[in-house]
mmCIF file of C-alpha atoms in Angstrom:
data_model
loop_
_atom_site.group_PDB
_atom_site.id
_atom_site.type_symbol
_atom_site.label_atom_id
_atom_site.label_comp_id
_atom_site.label_asym_id
_atom_site.label_seq_id
_atom_site.Cartn_x
_atom_site.Cartn_y
_atom_site.Cartn_z
ATOM 1 C CA UNK A 30 -15.950 -5.243 6.238
ATOM 2 C CA UNK A 31 -14.802 -7.900 3.730
ATOM 3 C CA UNK A 32 -11.433 -7.762 1.906
ATOM 4 C CA UNK A 33 -11.353 -4.513 -0.166
ATOM 5 C CA UNK A 34 -12.895 -4.898 -3.749
ATOM 6 C CA UNK A 35 -10.887 -3.638 -6.504
ATOM 7 C CA UNK A 36 -12.797 -0.292 -6.448
ATOM 8 C CA UNK A 37 -12.303 0.090 -2.695
ATOM 9 C CA UNK A 38 -8.504 -0.644 -3.074
ATOM 10 C CA UNK A 39 -8.129 1.914 -6.002
ATOM 11 C CA UNK A 40 -9.768 4.631 -3.623
ATOM 12 C CA UNK A 41 -7.684 3.693 -0.802
ATOM 13 C CA UNK A 42 -4.465 4.264 -2.741
ATOM 14 C CA UNK A 43 -5.915 7.471 -4.322
ATOM 15 C CA UNK A 44 -6.914 8.856 -0.882
ATOM 16 C CA UNK A 45 -3.436 7.931 0.532
ATOM 17 C CA UNK A 46 -1.587 9.801 -2.108
ATOM 18 C CA UNK A 47 -3.863 12.803 -1.959
ATOM 19 C CA UNK A 48 -3.623 12.981 1.876
ATOM 20 C CA UNK A 49 0.052 12.203 1.950
ATOM 21 C CA UNK A 50 -0.154 9.254 4.105
ATOM 22 C CA UNK A 51 0.570 5.589 3.456
ATOM 23 C CA UNK A 52 -0.773 2.132 4.486
ATOM 24 C CA UNK A 53 1.415 -0.209 6.626
ATOM 25 C CA UNK A 54 1.860 -3.334 4.596
ATOM 26 C CA UNK A 55 2.326 -6.116 7.161
ATOM 27 C CA UNK A 56 4.040 -9.262 6.361
ATOM 28 C CA UNK A 57 2.219 -12.273 8.149
ATOM 29 C CA UNK A 58 3.076 -16.011 8.114
ATOM 30 C CA UNK A 59 0.020 -17.468 10.092
ATOM 31 C CA UNK A 60 -3.505 -16.902 11.226
ATOM 32 C CA UNK A 61 -2.102 -15.577 14.431
ATOM 33 C CA UNK A 62 -0.113 -12.720 12.839
ATOM 34 C CA UNK A 63 -2.990 -12.091 10.429
ATOM 35 C CA UNK A 64 -5.391 -11.625 13.352
ATOM 36 C CA UNK A 65 -2.928 -9.317 15.132
ATOM 37 C CA UNK A 66 -2.628 -7.284 12.037
ATOM 38 C CA UNK A 67 -6.219 -6.909 11.574
ATOM 39 C CA UNK A 68 -6.674 -5.945 15.214
ATOM 40 C CA UNK A 69 -3.963 -3.337 14.872
ATOM 41 C CA UNK A 70 -5.486 -1.792 11.940
ATOM 42 C CA UNK A 71 -8.883 -1.720 13.489
ATOM 43 C CA UNK A 72 -7.527 -0.245 16.684
ATOM 44 C CA UNK A 73 -5.876 2.513 14.556
ATOM 45 C CA UNK A 74 -9.174 2.999 12.613
ATOM 46 C CA UNK A 75 -6.797 2.572 9.471
ATOM 47 C CA UNK A 76 -7.265 0.830 6.395
ATOM 48 C CA UNK A 77 -4.311 -1.346 5.465
ATOM 49 C CA UNK A 78 -2.497 -4.024 3.525
ATOM 50 C CA UNK A 79 -1.542 -7.536 4.670
ATOM 51 C CA UNK A 80 0.956 -9.461 2.691
ATOM 52 C CA UNK A 81 2.690 -12.852 2.221
ATOM 53 C CA UNK A 82 6.028 -13.450 0.653
ATOM 54 C CA UNK A 83 7.073 -16.552 -1.271
ATOM 55 C CA UNK A 84 8.475 -18.111 2.056
ATOM 56 C CA UNK A 85 5.590 -16.926 4.054
ATOM 57 C CA UNK A 86 3.166 -18.663 1.524
ATOM 58 C CA UNK A 87 5.243 -21.856 1.581
ATOM 59 C CA UNK A 88 5.207 -21.892 5.399
ATOM 60 C CA UNK A 89 1.483 -21.465 5.509
ATOM 61 C CA UNK A 90 1.072 -24.639 3.479
ATOM 62 C CA UNK A 91 2.582 -26.609 6.234
ATOM 63 C CA UNK A 92 6.126 -28.086 6.758
ATOM 64 C CA UNK A 93 5.327 -31.445 4.681
ATOM 65 C CA UNK A 94 3.608 -29.660 1.800
ATOM 66 C CA UNK A 95 5.838 -26.563 1.092
ATOM 67 C CA UNK A 96 3.807 -25.255 -1.819
ATOM 68 C CA UNK A 97 3.546 -21.501 -2.184
ATOM 69 C CA UNK A 98 0.272 -21.440 -4.108
ATOM 70 C CA UNK A 99 -1.428 -23.829 -1.821
ATOM 71 C CA UNK A 100 -0.393 -21.706 1.279
ATOM 72 C CA UNK A 101 -1.320 -18.300 -0.405
ATOM 73 C CA UNK A 102 -4.816 -19.715 -1.319
ATOM 74 C CA UNK A 103 -5.505 -21.209 1.912
ATOM 75 C CA UNK A 104 -4.395 -18.061 3.718
ATOM 76 C CA UNK A 105 -6.599 -15.805 1.495
ATOM 77 C CA UNK A 106 -9.636 -18.008 2.041
ATOM 78 C CA UNK A 107 -9.077 -17.680 5.845
ATOM 79 C CA UNK A 108 -8.451 -14.001 5.516
ATOM 80 C CA UNK A 109 -11.486 -13.175 3.502
ATOM 81 C CA UNK A 110 -13.701 -14.930 6.164
ATOM 82 C CA UNK A 111 -12.270 -13.446 9.173
ATOM 83 C CA UNK A 112 -11.881 -9.831 7.821
ATOM 84 C CA UNK A 113 -15.618 -9.574 7.576
ATOM 85 C CA UNK A 114 -15.820 -9.068 11.311
ATOM 86 C CA UNK A 115 -13.627 -5.860 11.149
ATOM 87 C CA UNK A 116 -14.406 -2.342 10.578
ATOM 88 C CA UNK A 117 -11.644 -1.402 8.303
ATOM 89 C CA UNK A 118 -10.739 -2.214 4.692
ATOM 90 C CA UNK A 119 -7.871 -4.636 4.081
ATOM 91 C CA UNK A 120 -6.198 -5.596 0.787
ATOM 92 C CA UNK A 121 -4.270 -8.763 0.443
ATOM 93 C CA UNK A 122 -0.868 -8.655 -1.383
ATOM 94 C CA UNK A 123 1.963 -10.910 -2.063
ATOM 95 C CA UNK A 124 5.402 -9.530 -1.532
ATOM 96 C CA UNK A 125 8.861 -9.902 -3.345
ATOM 97 C CA UNK A 126 8.566 -12.510 -6.190
ATOM 98 C CA UNK A 127 11.787 -12.832 -8.302
ATOM 99 C CA UNK A 128 11.935 -14.168 -11.811
ATOM 100 C CA UNK A 129 12.490 -17.778 -11.012
ATOM 101 C CA UNK A 130 9.369 -17.739 -8.884
ATOM 102 C CA UNK A 131 6.854 -16.107 -11.181
ATOM 103 C CA UNK A 132 5.658 -19.257 -12.677
ATOM 104 C CA UNK A 133 5.176 -21.087 -9.488
ATOM 105 C CA UNK A 134 3.691 -18.305 -7.394
ATOM 106 C CA UNK A 135 2.439 -14.967 -8.938
ATOM 107 C CA UNK A 136 1.142 -16.284 -12.212
ATOM 108 C CA UNK A 137 -1.077 -19.166 -10.873
ATOM 109 C CA UNK A 138 -2.408 -16.809 -8.239
ATOM 110 C CA UNK A 139 -3.305 -14.357 -10.999
ATOM 111 C CA UNK A 140 -4.904 -17.011 -13.012
ATOM 112 C CA UNK A 141 -7.096 -17.961 -10.043
ATOM 113 C CA UNK A 142 -8.317 -14.367 -9.855
ATOM 114 C CA UNK A 143 -8.979 -14.033 -13.540
ATOM 115 C CA UNK A 144 -11.247 -17.146 -13.197
ATOM 116 C CA UNK A 145 -13.046 -15.735 -10.157
ATOM 117 C CA UNK A 146 -13.521 -12.326 -11.951
ATOM 118 C CA UNK A 147 -14.984 -14.291 -15.047
ATOM 119 C CA UNK A 148 -17.425 -15.816 -12.574
ATOM 120 C CA UNK A 149 -18.406 -12.300 -11.466
ATOM 121 C CA UNK A 150 -16.356 -12.656 -8.111
ATOM 122 C CA UNK A 151 -13.720 -10.659 -6.628
ATOM 123 C CA UNK A 152 -9.974 -11.308 -7.304
ATOM 124 C CA UNK A 153 -8.323 -13.593 -4.615
ATOM 125 C CA UNK A 154 -5.582 -11.048 -3.976
ATOM 126 C CA UNK A 155 -5.778 -7.293 -4.616
ATOM 127 C CA UNK A 156 -2.166 -6.956 -5.784
ATOM 128 C CA UNK A 157 0.925 -8.838 -6.488
ATOM 129 C CA UNK A 158 4.648 -7.788 -6.441
ATOM 130 C CA UNK A 159 7.074 -8.636 -9.307
ATOM 131 C CA UNK A 160 10.637 -8.160 -8.125
ATOM 132 C CA UNK A 161 12.711 -7.589 -11.156
ATOM 133 C CA UNK A 162 15.753 -5.860 -9.173
ATOM 134 C CA UNK A 163 17.995 -8.866 -10.103
ATOM 135 C CA UNK A 164 17.554 -8.459 -13.902
ATOM 136 C CA UNK A 165 18.340 -5.486 -16.260
ATOM 137 C CA UNK A 166 16.060 -2.749 -16.252
ATOM 138 C CA UNK A 167 14.925 -3.406 -19.800
ATOM 139 C CA UNK A 168 14.096 -6.941 -18.974
ATOM 140 C CA UNK A 169 12.536 -6.020 -15.795
ATOM 141 C CA UNK A 170 9.987 -3.653 -17.541
ATOM 142 C CA UNK A 171 9.493 -6.217 -20.336
ATOM 143 C CA UNK A 172 8.144 -8.794 -17.782
ATOM 144 C CA UNK A 173 6.376 -6.038 -15.874
ATOM 145 C CA UNK A 174 4.481 -5.109 -19.033
ATOM 146 C CA UNK A 175 3.368 -8.720 -19.480
ATOM 147 C CA UNK A 176 2.361 -9.060 -15.987
ATOM 148 C CA UNK A 177 0.602 -5.766 -15.981
ATOM 149 C CA UNK A 178 -1.811 -7.088 -18.749
ATOM 150 C CA UNK A 179 -2.410 -10.389 -16.680
ATOM 151 C CA UNK A 180 -3.024 -8.264 -13.644
ATOM 152 C CA UNK A 181 -5.430 -6.056 -15.364
ATOM 153 C CA UNK A 182 -7.492 -8.946 -16.582
ATOM 154 C CA UNK A 183 -7.850 -10.040 -12.921
ATOM 155 C CA UNK A 184 -8.650 -6.491 -11.555
ATOM 156 C CA UNK A 185 -5.277 -6.722 -9.654
ATOM 157 C CA UNK A 186 -2.855 -3.958 -8.844
ATOM 158 C CA UNK A 187 0.806 -4.739 -9.883
ATOM 159 C CA UNK A 188 3.574 -3.613 -7.731
ATOM 160 C CA UNK A 189 7.036 -3.518 -9.499
ATOM 161 C CA UNK A 190 10.526 -2.823 -8.141
ATOM 162 C CA UNK A 191 12.673 -0.477 -10.301
ATOM 163 C CA UNK A 192 16.185 -0.209 -8.483
ATOM 164 C CA UNK A 193 17.523 -2.449 -5.839
ATOM 165 C CA UNK A 194 16.848 -2.749 -2.136
ATOM 166 C CA UNK A 195 19.944 -3.686 -0.278
ATOM 167 C CA UNK A 196 20.163 -6.366 2.552
ATOM 168 C CA UNK A 197 18.385 -9.593 2.652
ATOM 169 C CA UNK A 198 14.722 -10.801 2.848
ATOM 170 C CA UNK A 199 13.275 -14.083 2.457
ATOM 171 C CA UNK A 200 16.443 -15.515 0.625
ATOM 172 C CA UNK A 201 16.800 -12.436 -1.689
ATOM 173 C CA UNK A 202 19.961 -10.635 -0.900
ATOM 174 C CA UNK A 203 21.485 -7.543 -2.541
ATOM 175 C CA UNK A 204 24.664 -5.613 -1.993
ATOM 176 C CA UNK A 205 24.654 -2.175 -0.421
ATOM 177 C CA UNK A 206 26.042 0.163 -3.099
ATOM 178 C CA UNK A 207 25.099 2.865 -5.583
ATOM 179 C CA UNK A 208 22.476 0.556 -7.205
ATOM 180 C CA UNK A 209 20.293 1.127 -4.343
ATOM 181 C CA UNK A 210 19.334 4.468 -5.918
ATOM 182 C CA UNK A 211 16.670 4.520 -8.738
ATOM 183 C CA UNK A 212 17.557 7.135 -11.526
ATOM 184 C CA UNK A 213 15.230 9.571 -13.261
ATOM 185 C CA UNK A 214 15.949 7.736 -16.548
ATOM 186 C CA UNK A 215 14.817 4.539 -14.939
ATOM 187 C CA UNK A 216 11.621 6.098 -13.790
ATOM 188 C CA UNK A 217 10.892 7.744 -17.345
ATOM 189 C CA UNK A 218 11.606 4.194 -18.933
ATOM 190 C CA UNK A 219 9.200 2.531 -16.526
ATOM 191 C CA UNK A 220 6.311 4.929 -17.386
ATOM 192 C CA UNK A 221 7.175 4.640 -21.162
ATOM 193 C CA UNK A 222 6.753 0.740 -20.934
ATOM 194 C CA UNK A 223 3.817 0.710 -18.320
ATOM 195 C CA UNK A 224 1.935 3.818 -18.813
ATOM 196 C CA UNK A 225 0.272 5.823 -16.158
ATOM 197 C CA UNK A 226 -2.890 3.557 -15.562
ATOM 198 C CA UNK A 227 -4.251 3.223 -19.018
ATOM 199 C CA UNK A 228 -2.577 -0.297 -19.386
ATOM 200 C CA UNK A 229 -3.386 -1.349 -15.797
ATOM 201 C CA UNK A 230 -2.916 -0.006 -12.359
ATOM 202 C CA UNK A 231 0.669 -0.378 -10.696
ATOM 203 C CA UNK A 232 2.648 0.830 -7.917
ATOM 204 C CA UNK A 233 6.309 1.396 -8.096
ATOM 205 C CA UNK A 234 8.935 0.558 -5.508
ATOM 206 C CA UNK A 235 11.590 3.206 -6.421
ATOM 207 C CA UNK A 236 14.734 2.688 -4.481
ATOM 208 C CA UNK A 237 16.398 5.563 -2.501
ATOM 209 C CA UNK A 238 19.011 3.900 -0.274
ATOM 210 C CA UNK A 239 16.515 1.373 1.135
ATOM 211 C CA UNK A 240 17.858 -1.743 2.969
ATOM 212 C CA UNK A 241 16.178 -4.735 4.213
ATOM 213 C CA UNK A 242 16.932 -6.017 7.770
ATOM 214 C CA UNK A 243 17.745 -4.829 11.285
ATOM 215 C CA UNK A 244 19.413 -1.401 11.761
ATOM 216 C CA UNK A 245 19.559 1.292 14.444
ATOM 217 C CA UNK A 246 17.811 4.528 13.474
ATOM 218 C CA UNK A 247 20.172 6.543 11.394
ATOM 219 C CA UNK A 248 22.219 3.730 10.029
ATOM 220 C CA UNK A 249 20.325 3.516 6.787
ATOM 221 C CA UNK A 250 21.351 6.410 4.496
ATOM 222 C CA UNK A 251 18.117 7.501 2.517
ATOM 223 C CA UNK A 252 17.635 10.061 -0.046
ATOM 224 C CA UNK A 253 13.889 10.645 -0.146
ATOM 225 C CA UNK A 254 14.555 13.522 -2.593
ATOM 226 C CA UNK A 255 15.140 10.919 -5.410
ATOM 227 C CA UNK A 256 11.413 10.153 -5.392
ATOM 228 C CA UNK A 257 10.552 13.859 -5.797
ATOM 229 C CA UNK A 258 12.985 14.115 -8.700
ATOM 230 C CA UNK A 259 11.365 11.156 -10.544
ATOM 231 C CA UNK A 260 7.864 12.429 -9.730
ATOM 232 C CA UNK A 261 8.756 15.882 -11.120
ATOM 233 C CA UNK A 262 10.327 14.484 -14.159
ATOM 234 C CA UNK A 263 7.492 12.095 -15.064
ATOM 235 C CA UNK A 264 4.920 14.737 -14.195
ATOM 236 C CA UNK A 265 6.550 17.386 -16.412
ATOM 237 C CA UNK A 266 6.723 14.959 -19.430
ATOM 238 C CA UNK A 267 3.132 13.850 -19.088
ATOM 239 C CA UNK A 268 1.464 17.026 -17.579
ATOM 240 C CA UNK A 269 0.429 15.403 -14.202
ATOM 241 C CA UNK A 270 1.159 16.340 -10.717
ATOM 242 C CA UNK A 271 2.845 13.569 -8.616
ATOM 243 C CA UNK A 272 1.534 10.921 -11.092
ATOM 244 C CA UNK A 273 3.212 7.727 -9.461
ATOM 245 C CA UNK A 274 2.006 5.797 -6.651
ATOM 246 C CA UNK A 275 5.172 4.654 -4.799
ATOM 247 C CA UNK A 276 6.003 1.851 -2.316
ATOM 248 C CA UNK A 277 8.727 2.214 0.405
ATOM 249 C CA UNK A 278 10.642 -1.107 1.175
ATOM 250 C CA UNK A 279 13.186 -1.702 3.765
ATOM 251 C CA UNK A 280 11.888 0.792 6.376
ATOM 252 C CA UNK A 281 13.606 -0.646 9.445
ATOM 253 C CA UNK A 282 16.327 1.773 10.872
ATOM 254 C CA UNK A 283 14.746 4.838 8.961
ATOM 255 C CA UNK A 284 14.291 8.193 10.670
ATOM 256 C CA UNK A 285 10.699 9.182 11.067
ATOM 257 C CA UNK A 286 11.508 12.570 9.282
ATOM 258 C CA UNK A 287 12.675 10.472 6.270
ATOM 259 C CA UNK A 288 9.628 8.422 6.280
ATOM 260 C CA UNK A 289 7.439 11.379 6.467
ATOM 261 C CA UNK A 290 9.335 13.165 3.666
ATOM 262 C CA UNK A 291 8.952 10.028 1.409
ATOM 263 C CA UNK A 292 5.084 10.263 2.115
ATOM 264 C CA UNK A 293 5.001 13.855 0.935
ATOM 265 C CA UNK A 294 6.559 12.640 -2.421
ATOM 266 C CA UNK A 295 3.909 9.907 -3.157
ATOM 267 C CA UNK A 296 4.656 6.840 -1.105
ATOM 268 C CA UNK A 297 1.236 4.986 -0.467
ATOM 269 C CA UNK A 298 2.451 1.705 0.996
ATOM 270 C CA UNK A 299 5.337 1.007 3.226
ATOM 271 C CA UNK A 300 6.314 -2.617 3.998
ATOM 272 C CA UNK A 301 6.865 -3.702 7.674
ATOM 273 C CA UNK A 302 8.365 -7.023 8.461
ATOM 274 C CA UNK A 303 11.360 -7.078 10.596
ATOM 275 C CA UNK A 304 9.864 -4.764 13.276
ATOM 276 C CA UNK A 305 6.500 -6.732 13.554
ATOM 277 C CA UNK A 306 8.464 -9.927 13.602
ATOM 278 C CA UNK A 307 10.150 -8.786 16.717
ATOM 279 C CA UNK A 308 6.913 -7.194 18.234
ATOM 280 C CA UNK A 309 5.348 -10.754 18.014
ATOM 281 C CA UNK A 310 8.215 -12.776 19.337
ATOM 282 C CA UNK A 311 9.331 -10.375 22.303
ATOM 283 C CA UNK A 312 6.223 -11.271 24.394
ATOM 284 C CA UNK A 313 6.728 -14.815 23.828
ATOM 285 C CA UNK A 314 10.205 -14.890 25.057
ATOM 286 C CA UNK A 315 9.231 -12.808 28.092
ATOM 287 C CA UNK A 316 6.495 -15.275 28.903
ATOM 288 C CA UNK A 317 8.822 -18.268 28.571
ATOM 289 C CA UNK A 318 11.459 -16.663 30.626
ATOM 290 C CA UNK A 319 9.039 -15.632 33.361
ATOM 291 C CA UNK A 320 7.273 -19.012 33.622
ATOM 292 C CA UNK A 321 10.311 -21.233 32.862
ATOM 293 C CA UNK A 322 9.163 -23.870 35.575
ATOM 294 C CA UNK A 323 5.488 -23.754 34.277
ATOM 295 C CA UNK A 324 6.281 -24.317 30.492
ATOM 296 C CA UNK A 325 8.802 -27.012 30.971
ATOM 297 C CA UNK A 326 8.178 -30.293 33.005
ATOM 298 C CA UNK A 327 11.352 -30.029 35.205
ATOM 299 C CA UNK A 328 12.594 -32.837 37.209
ATOM 300 C CA UNK A 329 9.683 -35.129 36.489
ATOM 301 C CA UNK A 330 7.132 -32.414 37.505
ATOM 302 C CA UNK A 331 3.959 -31.748 35.459
ATOM 303 C CA UNK A 332 4.396 -28.100 34.518
ATOM 304 C CA UNK A 333 1.566 -25.623 34.334
ATOM 305 C CA UNK A 334 -0.879 -26.251 31.564
ATOM 306 C CA UNK A 335 -2.215 -22.717 31.625
ATOM 307 C CA UNK A 336 1.363 -21.587 31.004
ATOM 308 C CA UNK A 337 2.361 -23.647 28.241
ATOM 309 C CA UNK A 338 -1.105 -23.592 26.495
ATOM 310 C CA UNK A 339 -0.430 -21.897 23.023
ATOM 311 C CA UNK A 340 -3.271 -19.558 23.510
ATOM 312 C CA UNK A 341 -1.690 -18.085 26.596
ATOM 313 C CA UNK A 342 1.584 -17.057 25.124
ATOM 314 C CA UNK A 343 -0.143 -16.499 21.607
ATOM 315 C CA UNK A 344 -2.468 -13.831 22.889
ATOM 316 C CA UNK A 345 0.605 -11.912 24.302
ATOM 317 C CA UNK A 346 2.244 -12.191 20.891
ATOM 318 C CA UNK A 347 -0.737 -10.940 19.064
ATOM 319 C CA UNK A 348 -1.235 -8.080 21.462
ATOM 320 C CA UNK A 349 2.547 -7.106 20.834
ATOM 321 C CA UNK A 350 2.258 -7.294 17.015
ATOM 322 C CA UNK A 351 -1.056 -5.331 16.980
ATOM 323 C CA UNK A 352 0.442 -2.602 19.212
ATOM 324 C CA UNK A 353 3.332 -2.244 16.579
ATOM 325 C CA UNK A 354 0.691 -1.882 13.661
ATOM 326 C CA UNK A 355 -0.909 1.039 15.610
ATOM 327 C CA UNK A 356 2.533 2.721 16.038
ATOM 328 C CA UNK A 357 3.085 2.167 12.196
ATOM 329 C CA UNK A 358 -0.316 3.866 11.288
ATOM 330 C CA UNK A 359 0.805 6.717 13.565
ATOM 331 C CA UNK A 360 4.203 7.050 11.758
ATOM 332 C CA UNK A 361 2.545 6.759 8.318
ATOM 333 C CA UNK A 362 -0.278 9.211 9.120
ATOM 334 C CA UNK A 363 -2.997 6.661 8.306
ATOM 335 C CA UNK A 364 -4.485 6.553 11.792
ATOM 336 C CA UNK A 365 -8.274 7.588 11.705
ATOM 337 C CA UNK A 366 -8.354 7.485 7.769
ATOM 338 C CA UNK A 367 -10.548 4.405 7.225
ATOM 339 C CA UNK A 368 -13.103 4.792 4.494
ATOM 340 C CA UNK A 369 -15.642 3.175 6.727
ATOM 341 C CA UNK A 370 -16.012 6.031 8.969
#
């Protein structure tokens, strides 16, 4: 199937919330990691989300170019082509974008999608994230409101963050403190500013103790009940049950019971980056250690071309990442839920 249309993406998100499951949103930085993620979703018979960060997009443009928009556009063009061969729906998304990078990343990509839609084509990306966690909530929502209007004109879903995810990811670092917990008042202010779909569709990354990075299970102190409190408060005010589509950031080190509880409260998308990075790199390290004499030309020898051919260790890396995506689908209950069945 091709990359999901705006209508298919909307149906994906609606089905996930109704079915109490979520889609893994896999950060990728290359054609190899993209191909691995696609295979993982196909193996799990799950639709999914594949995303690039500002740093990932810059990396995709090449080390001598370092242009986020160039990398994001090139990546999307490749993804649109190869995704046609898979039997699952996949949406393309851009991850955390802080205020100082909006004009150099998200807004130009939205403009490209708006022009495509005017020509009767599909948007280049299906959703974009605005990360306003570093600015006051009022300013965060003001910018979000402007971006939601731009997104709606391009048939794009906007993701926003209300609250703060701790730890560090892609150069964005936040302290681990009480700001990691979104309040009910914050959730109500968000809906007052953005509505519940009538101004454009959005997802909300509400924070409940989330932390980016590498942690052992149990070391991250999550409070998923915060999501229920906000859903209930918004639902009571507007007469809707579980009205918000939520996003789970910083899932590494979370207990499966906490993840599943968050799904019950309306999480439809969960970002996975740290774990899939390791799943991709670990088989490469294993190959290099086991074939030390073959991948290096030691003491004037010639090495073994079959062992240092990037396709050899690259296939192992892709298999490792794909297997981790399958595991993520199982954790998030999306296995076997593809709309193509």
